[in-house]
Coordinates of C-alpha atoms in Angstrom, one line a residue:
M1 CA -7.1 0.3 -5.2
S2 CA -9.8 2.9 -5.9
G3 CA -9.8 4.3 -2.3
T4 CA -6.1 4.0 -1.9
G5 CA -5.6 5.5 -5.3
G6 CA -7.6 8.7 -4.2
R7 CA -5.6 9.0 -1.1
I8 CA -2.3 8.7 -2.9
T9 CA -3.4 11.2 -5.5
G10 CA -4.3 13.7 -2.7
R11 CA -0.9 13.2 -1.1
V12 CA 0.9 13.7 -4.4
V13 CA -1.0 17.0 -4.9
A14 CA -0.3 18.1 -1.3
A15 CA 3.3 17.4 -1.6
S16 CA 3.5 19.0 -5.0
L17 CA 1.8 22.2 -3.6
L18 CA 4.2 22.2 -0.6
E19 CA 7.2 21.9 -3.1
S20 CA 5.8 24.9 -5.1
V21 CA 5.5 26.9 -1.9
S22 CA 9.0 26.1 -1.1
A23 CA 10.3 27.0 -4.6
V24 CA 8.4 30.3 -4.4
A25 CA 10.3 31.0 -1.1
T26 CA 13.6 30.1 -2.6
V27 CA 13.1 32.3 -5.7
A28 CA 11.7 35.2 -3.6
T29 CA 14.7 35.1 -1.3
L30 CA 17.1 35.1 -4.1
V31 CA 15.3 38.0 -5.8
V32 CA 15.5 40.0 -2.5
I33 CA 19.2 39.4 -2.2
V34 CA 19.8 40.5 -6.0
E35 CA 17.6 43.4 -5.6
V36 CA 19.6 44.7 -2.6
C37 CA 22.8 44.1 -4.6
R38 CA 21.4 46.1 -7.3
R39 CA 20.4 49.0 -5.1
L40 CA 23.9 49.0 -3.5
L41 CA 25.6 49.1 -6.9
A42 CA 23.3 51.8 -8.3
G43 CA 23.9 54.2 -5.3
P44 CA 23.3 54.9 -1.7
V45 CA 20.6 52.8 0.1
D46 CA 18.8 53.3 3.3
R47 CA 20.6 51.0 5.8
D48 CA 17.4 50.3 7.7
L49 CA 15.7 49.1 4.6
V50 CA 18.6 46.8 3.8
M51 CA 18.3 45.3 7.3
E52 CA 14.6 44.8 6.9
L53 CA 15.0 43.1 3.7
A54 CA 17.8 40.9 5.0
G55 CA 15.5 40.0 7.9
A56 CA 12.6 39.2 5.5
A57 CA 14.9 37.1 3.4
A58 CA 16.1 35.0 6.4
A59 CA 12.3 34.5 7.5
V60 CA 11.4 33.4 4.1
V61 CA 14.4 31.0 3.8
L62 CA 13.4 29.5 7.3
A63 CA 9.7 29.2 6.2
G64 CA 10.8 27.6 3.0
A65 CA 13.0 25.1 4.6
I66 CA 10.3 24.0 7.0
V67 CA 7.8 23.7 4.1
Q68 CA 10.3 21.6 2.0
F69 CA 11.1 19.4 4.9
A70 CA 7.3 18.8 5.2
A71 CA 7.0 18.1 1.5
R72 CA 9.9 15.6 1.4
A73 CA 8.5 13.9 4.4
L74 CA 5.1 13.6 2.8
S75 CA 6.6 12.5 -0.5
R76 CA 8.6 9.7 1.1
R77 CA 5.4 8.6 2.9
T78 CA 3.4 8.7 -0.4
G79 CA 5.9 6.6 -2.3
A80 CA 6.1 4.1 0.5
G81 CA 2.2 4.0 0.6
Y82 CA 2.0 3.4 -3.1
R83 CA 4.5 0.6 -3.2
H84 CA 2.6 -1.0 -0.2
A85 CA -0.7 -0.6 -2.1
L86 CA 0.7 -2.2 -5.2
R87 CA 2.4 -5.0 -3.3
Y88 CA -1.1 -5.7 -1.6
A89 CA -2.7 -5.7 -5.2
I90 CA -0.1 -8.1 -6.6
A91 CA -0.8 -10.4 -3.5
R92 CA -4.6 -10.3 -4.2
R93 CA -3.9 -10.8 -8.0
I94 CA -2.1 -13.9 -7.1
G95 CA -4.3 -15.0 -4.3
D96 CA -7.6 -14.7 -6.2
G97 CA -6.5 -17.5 -8.5
R98 CA -7.6 -15.7 -11.7
A99 CA -6.9 -17.3 -15.2
S100 CA -3.2 -17.9 -15.9
T101 CA -1.9 -16.4 -12.7
P102 CA 0.9 -18.9 -12.3
A103 CA 2.2 -18.5 -15.8
D104 CA 1.9 -14.7 -15.5
W105 CA 3.7 -14.6 -12.2
R106 CA 6.5 -16.8 -13.6
S107 CA 7.1 -14.4 -16.6
Y108 CA 6.7 -11.3 -14.6
G109 CA 7.7 -12.0 -11.0
S110 CA 11.4 -11.3 -11.4
T111 CA 10.7 -7.6 -12.5
T112 CA 8.4 -6.9 -9.6
T113 CA 10.9 -5.4 -7.2
P114 CA 12.5 -2.8 -9.7
D115 CA 9.1 -1.9 -11.0
L116 CA 7.9 -1.3 -7.5
A117 CA 10.9 0.9 -6.8
L118 CA 10.4 2.9 -10.0
A119 CA 6.6 3.4 -9.6
G120 CA 7.1 4.4 -6.0
T121 CA 9.9 7.0 -6.9
V122 CA 7.8 8.6 -9.6
V123 CA 4.8 9.1 -7.2
G124 CA 6.9 9.9 -4.1
R125 CA 9.8 12.0 -5.6
T126 CA 9.7 12.6 -9.2
I127 CA 6.3 14.4 -9.5
P128 CA 6.8 16.8 -6.6
E129 CA 10.4 17.6 -7.4
A130 CA 9.4 18.1 -11.2
V131 CA 6.7 20.7 -10.0
S132 CA 9.2 22.4 -7.8
N133 CA 12.0 22.7 -10.6
L134 CA 9.3 23.9 -13.1
T135 CA 8.1 26.6 -10.5
V136 CA 11.5 27.7 -10.0
L137 CA 12.2 28.0 -13.7
L138 CA 9.0 29.9 -14.5
L139 CA 9.4 32.4 -11.7
S140 CA 13.0 32.9 -12.5
L141 CA 12.2 33.6 -16.4
G142 CA 9.4 35.9 -15.2
Y143 CA 11.8 38.0 -12.9
L144 CA 14.6 38.1 -15.7
F145 CA 12.2 39.3 -18.4
W146 CA 10.9 41.9 -15.9
V147 CA 14.5 43.2 -15.4
D148 CA 15.5 43.3 -19.2
W149 CA 13.9 41.2 -21.9
R150 CA 16.9 41.3 -24.1
M151 CA 19.4 40.0 -21.5
A152 CA 16.7 37.3 -20.7
L153 CA 16.8 36.1 -24.3
V154 CA 20.7 36.0 -24.0
S155 CA 20.2 33.9 -20.9
L156 CA 18.1 31.4 -22.8
L157 CA 20.6 31.1 -25.6
P158 CA 22.6 28.2 -24.1
I159 CA 19.4 26.3 -23.5
F160 CA 18.4 26.9 -27.1
L161 CA 21.8 25.8 -28.3
G162 CA 21.6 22.5 -26.3
F163 CA 18.3 21.5 -27.5
L164 CA 19.2 22.3 -31.1
A165 CA 22.5 20.1 -30.9
F166 CA 20.6 17.2 -29.3
G167 CA 17.7 17.4 -31.6
V168 CA 19.8 17.4 -34.7
I169 CA 21.7 14.3 -33.6
V170 CA 18.5 12.6 -32.6
T171 CA 16.8 13.3 -35.9
D172 CA 19.8 11.9 -37.7
F173 CA 19.9 8.9 -35.4
E174 CA 16.1 8.0 -36.1
R175 CA 16.7 8.5 -40.0
T176 CA 19.6 6.3 -40.3
M177 CA 18.2 3.6 -38.0
R178 CA 15.2 3.3 -40.2
T179 CA 17.3 2.3 -43.2
D180 CA 20.6 0.9 -42.0
Y181 CA 19.3 -1.0 -39.0
D182 CA 16.7 -2.8 -41.0
A183 CA 19.3 -3.7 -43.8
L184 CA 21.8 -5.1 -41.1
E185 CA 19.0 -7.0 -39.4
E186 CA 18.1 -8.6 -42.7
S187 CA 21.6 -9.6 -43.5
I188 CA 21.7 -11.4 -40.1
D189 CA 18.4 -13.2 -40.9
A190 CA 19.8 -14.1 -44.5
A191 CA 22.9 -15.7 -42.9
R192 CA 21.6 -19.1 -42.2
P193 CA 22.9 -22.6 -43.4
V194 CA 21.3 -23.7 -46.6
V195 CA 21.9 -27.3 -47.5
D196 CA 20.3 -28.7 -50.6
L197 CA 18.3 -31.9 -50.7
H198 CA 21.0 -33.7 -52.7
A199 CA 23.6 -33.0 -50.1
R200 CA 21.3 -34.1 -47.3
V201 CA 20.3 -37.4 -48.8
H202 CA 23.3 -38.4 -51.2
P203 CA 25.2 -41.3 -49.5
A204 CA 28.7 -40.3 -50.5
G205 CA 30.2 -37.3 -48.7
A206 CA 26.9 -35.8 -47.6
R207 CA 28.2 -35.2 -44.1
A208 CA 31.4 -33.4 -45.2
R209 CA 29.5 -31.2 -47.7
T210 CA 26.9 -30.5 -44.9
V211 CA 29.6 -29.5 -42.5
T212 CA 31.4 -27.3 -45.0
E213 CA 28.1 -25.4 -45.8
V214 CA 27.4 -24.9 -42.2
R215 CA 30.9 -23.6 -41.4
A216 CA 30.7 -21.1 -44.3
T217 CA 27.3 -19.8 -43.1
A218 CA 28.6 -19.6 -39.5
R219 CA 31.6 -17.3 -40.8
E220 CA 29.0 -15.2 -42.8
L221 CA 26.7 -14.9 -39.7
A222 CA 29.7 -13.9 -37.5
G223 CA 30.6 -11.3 -39.9
A224 CA 26.9 -9.9 -40.3
V225 CA 26.9 -9.8 -36.4
E226 CA 30.1 -8.0 -36.0
R227 CA 28.9 -5.4 -38.6
F228 CA 25.7 -5.0 -36.8
S229 CA 27.6 -4.6 -33.4
V230 CA 29.9 -2.0 -34.8
Y231 CA 27.2 0.0 -36.3
F232 CA 25.1 0.0 -33.2
R233 CA 27.9 0.9 -31.0
E234 CA 28.7 3.8 -33.3
K235 CA 25.2 5.2 -33.4
V236 CA 24.7 4.8 -29.8
G237 CA 28.0 6.7 -29.4
E238 CA 26.8 9.5 -31.5
L239 CA 23.5 9.7 -29.4
L240 CA 25.4 9.9 -26.2
A241 CA 27.7 12.5 -27.6
G242 CA 24.7 14.7 -28.7
R243 CA 23.3 14.3 -25.0
S244 CA 26.8 15.3 -23.7
L245 CA 26.8 18.3 -26.0
A246 CA 23.4 19.3 -24.7
E247 CA 24.5 18.9 -21.0
I248 CA 27.6 21.1 -21.6
A249 CA 25.3 23.6 -23.2
F250 CA 23.0 23.4 -20.1
S251 CA 25.9 23.7 -17.6
P252 CA 26.1 26.8 -15.3
L253 CA 29.6 27.5 -16.7
T254 CA 28.4 27.8 -20.2
A255 CA 25.5 30.0 -19.2
L256 CA 27.9 32.2 -17.2
T257 CA 30.2 32.5 -20.2
I258 CA 27.4 33.5 -22.6
I259 CA 25.8 35.9 -20.0
L260 CA 29.3 37.6 -19.3
I261 CA 30.0 38.0 -23.0
G262 CA 26.4 39.2 -24.0
G263 CA 26.0 41.4 -20.8
G264 CA 29.4 42.9 -21.3
L265 CA 28.7 44.0 -24.8
M266 CA 25.3 45.5 -23.8
V267 CA 26.9 47.4 -20.9
R268 CA 29.6 48.6 -23.2
A269 CA 27.1 49.8 -25.7
G270 CA 25.2 51.6 -22.9
S271 CA 21.9 49.5 -23.4
L272 CA 22.2 47.9 -20.0
P273 CA 23.0 49.5 -16.7
P274 CA 26.0 47.6 -14.9
A275 CA 23.8 47.0 -11.9
D276 CA 21.2 45.2 -14.1
L277 CA 23.7 42.5 -15.0
V278 CA 23.7 41.1 -11.5
P279 CA 20.3 39.4 -11.9
F280 CA 21.5 37.5 -14.8
L281 CA 24.7 36.4 -13.2
V282 CA 23.0 35.1 -10.2
V283 CA 19.5 33.9 -11.4
G284 CA 20.1 33.4 -15.1
V285 CA 23.0 31.0 -14.5
G286 CA 20.6 28.7 -12.5
L287 CA 18.1 28.4 -15.4
S288 CA 20.1 25.8 -17.1
A289 CA 20.6 23.7 -14.0
S290 CA 16.7 23.7 -13.3
L291 CA 16.1 22.7 -17.0
L292 CA 18.7 19.9 -16.9
T293 CA 17.2 18.6 -13.8
L294 CA 13.8 18.6 -15.4
T295 CA 15.1 16.6 -18.4
Y296 CA 16.5 14.0 -15.9
L297 CA 13.2 13.9 -14.1
A298 CA 11.2 13.7 -17.4
E299 CA 13.3 10.5 -18.2
E300 CA 12.7 9.1 -14.9
F301 CA 9.0 9.8 -15.1
G302 CA 8.7 8.0 -18.5
V303 CA 10.6 4.9 -17.2
G304 CA 8.3 5.0 -14.0
L305 CA 5.1 5.2 -16.1
K306 CA 6.1 2.1 -18.0
A307 CA 6.8 0.3 -14.6
N308 CA 3.6 1.5 -13.4
A309 CA 1.8 0.3 -16.5
R310 CA 3.3 -3.2 -16.2
L311 CA 2.2 -3.4 -12.6
R312 CA -1.3 -2.2 -13.3
S313 CA -1.6 -4.7 -16.2
F314 CA -0.5 -7.5 -14.0
T315 CA -2.9 -6.5 -11.0
T316 CA -5.9 -5.6 -13.0
V317 CA -7.7 -8.6 -14.4
S318 CA -11.0 -8.3 -16.4
T319 CA -13.8 -10.3 -14.8
D320 CA -15.4 -10.7 -18.2
T321 CA -13.8 -14.0 -19.2
G322 CA -16.2 -14.9 -22.0
A323 CA -16.3 -18.5 -20.7
T324 CA -19.4 -20.4 -19.9
P325 CA -19.8 -20.7 -16.0
L326 CA -19.1 -24.2 -14.7
D327 CA -21.9 -26.0 -13.0
M328 CA -20.1 -26.2 -9.6
P329 CA -21.8 -27.8 -6.6
S330 CA -23.0 -25.5 -3.7
R331 CA -21.2 -27.6 -1.2
G332 CA -19.1 -30.9 -0.8
L333 CA -15.8 -32.1 -2.3
V334 CA -14.9 -32.1 -6.0
T335 CA -11.6 -33.5 -7.4
I336 CA -10.6 -32.7 -11.0
D337 CA -8.2 -35.2 -12.5
G338 CA -5.5 -33.7 -14.9
D339 CA -2.7 -31.2 -14.8
P340 CA -3.4 -28.8 -11.8
D341 CA -2.3 -25.8 -13.5
R342 CA -4.5 -26.3 -16.4
A343 CA -7.4 -27.2 -14.1
I344 CA -7.1 -24.3 -12.0
E345 CA -7.0 -21.9 -15.1
R346 CA -10.0 -23.6 -16.4
V347 CA -12.1 -23.3 -13.5
T348 CA -11.1 -19.7 -12.7
A349 CA -11.6 -18.7 -16.3
A350 CA -15.2 -19.6 -16.1
S351 CA -15.8 -18.5 -12.5
S352 CA -16.3 -14.9 -11.1
A353 CA -13.5 -13.5 -9.0
D354 CA -15.6 -12.8 -6.0
R355 CA -16.9 -16.4 -6.0
T356 CA -13.8 -18.4 -5.9
A357 CA -10.9 -18.4 -3.5
A358 CA -7.9 -20.2 -5.2
V359 CA -4.9 -21.7 -3.3
L360 CA -2.1 -22.1 -5.8
F361 CA 1.1 -24.2 -5.6
D362 CA 3.2 -21.1 -6.5
P363 CA 4.0 -19.4 -3.2
S364 CA 1.9 -16.5 -2.3
I365 CA 3.2 -12.9 -1.6
I366 CA 2.4 -12.2 2.0
T367 CA 2.7 -8.7 3.1
G368 CA 1.9 -7.2 6.5
P369 CA 1.0 -9.1 9.6
I370 CA 0.4 -12.9 8.9
G371 CA -2.8 -12.9 11.1
G372 CA -4.2 -9.9 9.3
F373 CA -3.5 -11.6 6.0
I374 CA -5.4 -14.8 7.0
A375 CA -8.4 -12.8 8.5
G376 CA -9.3 -9.6 10.1
D377 CA -10.4 -11.4 13.3
A378 CA -7.6 -12.8 15.4
A379 CA -9.5 -15.7 16.6
R380 CA -10.7 -16.5 13.1
A381 CA -7.2 -16.4 11.8
E382 CA -5.9 -18.8 14.5
H383 CA -8.7 -21.1 13.8
A384 CA -8.2 -21.3 10.0
A385 CA -4.4 -21.7 10.6
R386 CA -5.1 -24.7 12.8
I387 CA -7.3 -26.3 10.0
A388 CA -4.6 -25.5 7.4
G389 CA -2.0 -27.2 9.8
V390 CA 0.3 -24.2 10.0
H391 CA -0.6 -22.8 13.5
D392 CA 2.4 -24.4 15.3
R393 CA 4.8 -22.9 12.5
I394 CA 3.3 -19.4 12.9
M395 CA 3.6 -19.5 16.7
S396 CA 7.3 -20.2 16.2
F397 CA 7.8 -16.9 14.3
P398 CA 9.3 -14.0 16.4
R399 CA 5.9 -12.3 16.9
G400 CA 3.6 -15.0 16.1
Y401 CA 0.6 -13.8 14.1
D402 CA 1.9 -10.3 14.3
S403 CA 5.1 -11.3 12.4
E404 CA 5.3 -9.7 9.0
G405 CA 6.2 -11.6 6.0
G406 CA 9.4 -10.5 4.4
E407 CA 10.2 -8.3 7.3
D408 CA 10.2 -10.4 10.5
V409 CA 10.4 -13.8 9.0
S410 CA 11.3 -15.3 5.5
L411 CA 8.4 -17.7 4.8
S412 CA 9.2 -21.0 3.0
P413 CA 7.1 -22.2 0.1
W414 CA 5.4 -24.7 2.2
E415 CA 4.6 -22.0 4.9
S416 CA 3.2 -19.5 2.3
R417 CA 1.1 -22.1 0.7
R418 CA -0.4 -23.2 4.0
I419 CA -1.0 -19.6 5.1
A420 CA -2.7 -19.0 1.7
L421 CA -4.9 -22.0 2.5
A422 CA -5.8 -20.7 5.9
R423 CA -6.9 -17.4 4.1
A424 CA -9.1 -19.2 1.7
V425 CA -10.7 -21.2 4.7
A426 CA -11.4 -18.0 6.7
G427 CA -12.9 -16.1 3.7
D428 CA -16.3 -16.4 2.5
A429 CA -15.9 -17.4 -1.1
E430 CA -18.5 -19.9 -2.4
V431 CA -15.9 -22.1 -3.9
V432 CA -12.5 -23.0 -2.4
L433 CA -10.2 -24.0 -5.2
I434 CA -7.1 -26.0 -4.2
D435 CA -4.0 -27.0 -6.2
G436 CA -3.7 -30.7 -4.8
R437 CA 0.2 -30.3 -4.5
V438 CA -0.5 -27.9 -1.7
L439 CA -1.9 -30.6 0.5
G440 CA 0.7 -33.2 -0.4
H441 CA -0.4 -36.4 1.1
D442 CA -1.9 -34.9 4.2
A443 CA -5.6 -36.2 4.1
S444 CA -6.5 -34.9 7.5
V445 CA -6.0 -31.2 6.2
L446 CA -8.3 -31.9 3.3
R447 CA -11.0 -33.4 5.5
A448 CA -10.6 -30.5 8.0
V449 CA -11.0 -28.0 5.3
V450 CA -14.2 -29.8 3.9
D451 CA -15.6 -30.0 7.4
E452 CA -15.0 -26.3 8.1
T453 CA -16.5 -25.3 4.8
E454 CA -19.4 -27.7 4.7
S455 CA -21.7 -24.9 3.5
R456 CA -19.4 -24.3 0.6
A457 CA -17.8 -26.3 -2.3
V458 CA -14.1 -27.4 -2.1
V459 CA -12.5 -28.2 -5.4
V460 CA -9.1 -30.0 -5.5
C461 CA -7.2 -30.0 -8.7
V462 CA -4.7 -32.8 -8.6
A463 CA -2.8 -35.4 -10.8
P464 CA -3.1 -38.3 -10.2
P465 CA -6.4 -38.7 -8.3
P466 CA -5.9 -38.3 -4.6
A467 CA -6.0 -41.4 -2.6
F468 CA -7.5 -39.5 0.4
A469 CA -10.7 -38.5 -1.7
D470 CA -13.3 -40.5 0.2
E471 CA -16.9 -41.3 -0.9
R472 CA -18.0 -37.7 -0.5
A473 CA -15.9 -36.7 -3.4
V474 CA -17.2 -36.2 -7.0
R475 CA -14.5 -36.7 -9.5
L476 CA -14.4 -34.8 -12.7
D477 CA -12.2 -35.2 -15.8
L478 CA -10.4 -32.1 -17.0
E479 CA -10.8 -32.9 -20.7
S480 CA -14.5 -33.4 -20.4
A481 CA -17.5 -31.0 -20.0
A482 CA -17.1 -30.5 -16.3
G483 CA -20.6 -29.3 -15.5
A484 CA -22.5 -31.9 -17.4
E485 CA -20.2 -34.7 -15.9
Y486 CA -20.8 -33.3 -12.5
E487 CA -24.6 -33.5 -12.8
E488 CA -24.4 -37.1 -14.2
A489 CA -22.0 -38.1 -11.3
A490 CA -24.3 -36.4 -8.7
R491 CA -27.2 -38.6 -9.8

């Protein structure tokens, strides 16, 4: 994904720059309007100048809207492109048959869809919008401090109070959780049935005493769990209450109230011209909204980063397995007796990823056109599909080889496995590693694969040994030293 990653990064930067330009246009328009109001309140103003400023503001608004539309369109395209790149990386991760792929996919596959959505959202929307809101916040603050630094500090007061309230509650939450939480958890661990040896082996009344002990322990455990549940609900409630207080402090109504009170006192004291209160009533009230949006985006960014890290850890596999390479033949058919999952993991753990094309029993994720998934050349894709015995099924799809998996057609497990087999046949890997369950009892497909890949090795992992492995096959035992046994069998 290195090349794709560079393109995605460039698009994110471009979308963020466009959002920044749109934010500058928005703040500039607001400043022009506010300055016109200040001039009108301060005294007579040249009408022609006002009309010119109004025209300039309208032009800036239009330009900003166009730029923002372009930024949002690019952001959506970037998010979709990043999700597609991750799907392709997952498909390759599963398709290349690296060690423990089936087990990894079974434990992680159910969270793939939400993780893809979160990762795409962060790249396509969260980052550009965060840049936009940060630009608005900084420009607005700069303008307010330019008008009057004292009122600017008053405008920041609700933000300070919100952070202070939330910080105090979070600090108390973490402090109590370090002590009370551990104590309650220990009480749950301690509530377990303890039946002494005499009660377990004494012939008279042992069962009744055991039942009594277990019941008493169960009551104690239920009480400990209930105490833990009540405590946890209370602490989470306090944390949510702190967040609610912070959101109230960040709200435009709170900011408007504080600005009116502070500005009114300063106007009454003669330290602030009445006209200078307008920027704070218009721009200052919006500071809290921008900051609140930034906090939400920061949370979204954190969740998205975790999702992206999970996707990256799944799609990125070290090629340094530390295993001794197996002495695989350069051509011919090899069958490995034993559990197919263990056999595949053993072979792939000791083989380089670029040397082996694995066809697993777990259905492959097929994205994009099916023909393109199998091979870049249409004729080669059809030839490989015929060998895998799936050509007729593909031709029954709405658009044949141009049908997209998951979009035009929902592939069955059998179809996805055979399409993965066709992909391995059409590729140029030195070893084609096949889970024997993919073939079922279709000996003709195996022979067609071996004939097609006569210059390469075909390794079939299956239990019990296949009845269709003819005299050309070399059989290996999974529990033995595969390389040495192959050399002995080959003699």
